[in-house]
Amino acid sequence: MPEGRAEVLTPVIVLVRPQMGENIGMAARAMANFGLSSLRLVAPRDGWDEEGDVRRIALDVAVGASEVVEQAPCFETAAAAVADCHKVFATTARERGQLKPVLGGDALAAEALERGSAGQRIAILFGPERTGLSNDEVNLADAIVSFPVDPAHASLNLAQAVGLVAYEWRKAAEGAAPPFSFDPATLPATREQAQGFFDQLVVELDAAGYFLIPDKQDIMRRNLINIFHRIGMTEADVKTLRGMVSALAQGRRRRAKL
Amino acid sequence: MPEGRAEVLTPVIVLVRPQMGENIGMAARAMANFGLSSLRLVAPRDGWDEEGDVRRIALDVAVGASEVVEQAPCFETAAAAVADCHKVFATTARERGQLKPVLGGDALAAEALERGSAGQRIAILFGPERTGLSNDEVNLADAIVSFPVDPAHASLNLAQAVGLVAYEWRKAAEGAAPPFSFDPATLPATREQAQGFFDQLVVELDAAGYFLIPDKQDIMRRNLINIFHRIGMTEADVKTLRGMVSALAQGRRRRAKL
């Protein structure tokens, strides 16, 4: 399929000997949140029967990501799970005395994106909750992935670790921009609109006796205008602020008449 | 306390009306993993009694981070929880029609570090699991924080979201380097050591009749050497490889003598 080359291959997440169905489900959910769908399992501790408890719990916990769990193939060994992969990364919380490059999550994501775009299949191995990957499983990998955890409290939950990899993948794949932003249709007020408000403000403040000391009038006016500049006012903001100033000034006049 | 200024103030994580003790505990654990300890609660759905179930579950789930849970003050409103904070960020999964800057996790962390280093207290609000923050709670914030979730599967777990903020904070505060790396005492092999191995290899291959076509000898030798260069050999690697080649070559000679 030469057209397959045009698509970016997303990384394969491999959970090696996971202990709990909850964590399989939470990992799948974290993956789906950030656009990953290829999950592989290696010998879950309590089995992976079609009708078994572990699978049922994983599906329950996955919520909207149950498809990720349903489609996950199960292997007997980590070596079998990564047999068709071109590059393998092992996540470990501690140094393993194996001389391999050590990458953070962002460097991993950059490499996975580059290789995935070139049609290479990347696998990332995650070990069992308590013990992590065995040394032989780490030995399957080209490089190690580790997160900058506080050594005093290093107990990264399995699904949290999968979530960080998925999050970094999506940041790399989609760019770091958040999913929404200022409405680009919302234009800042023009200088003329802003100046119209400032003029109104100065007139009303002057009428209210705000500028008591003539020598200080200019600096007071400039300071005030700079405060409003920091808002980055839109056209709508200017209308709101003009209304606010009018209400304050007219209310004062009304009270003065009573 | 002028000396307090020298310390970086770490961000305050505010869980607003959290529904489940499990998520409070998991959030505390995620915080501790990445060096955050200041947690505040606002009106947990099922209470926060000293002897109550919610608190007990949160402490159980927090594992090594129970201190974070124990020290978390509880407020009646989000406004009260952030009253002493200098800058407030609201996490939301969707656009709220409130014109505020929208930051990703990395931009948030950079700003939190800059302000924290200047002695400013930053708060980050997280809403209830199902509904997220109310519009009035979002209105407390100077800016919005959002993660680049896949719109088709946007159901970021509360503790996952807290974990991403904590992870980005630590990346910013500690630099992106993973917590361990190559042992800097492990020097690459010198060129002389590497060349000694290559010479041995070529001599042994030549003796074994590897270079059948004299015209191709140079290119075969160069290709082979480049493969070994890619290892980035250490002194110990060179010794291991020399032993490997010797064993292969001597084994062949031994067999030849039989």
XYZ file of N, CA, C and O in Angstrom, chain A residues 39 62 122 153 168 196:
24
model
N -2.895 0.116 20.944
C -2.502 -0.436 22.252
C -2.193 -1.916 22.082
O -2.905 -2.618 21.353
N -12.425 2.567 30.565
C -11.985 3.287 29.375
C -13.013 4.316 28.910
O -12.688 5.228 28.157
N 6.798 2.790 15.652
C 7.480 3.025 16.927
C 6.699 2.353 18.036
O 5.480 2.475 18.082
N 9.478 11.594 45.569
C 8.093 11.119 45.417
C 7.885 10.427 44.074
O 6.900 10.666 43.404
N 2.551 14.468 24.971
C 3.718 14.984 24.245
C 3.608 14.653 22.756
O 3.994 15.455 21.904
N -11.826 57.708 21.447
C -13.153 58.232 21.762
C -13.526 57.954 23.213
O -14.063 58.813 23.921
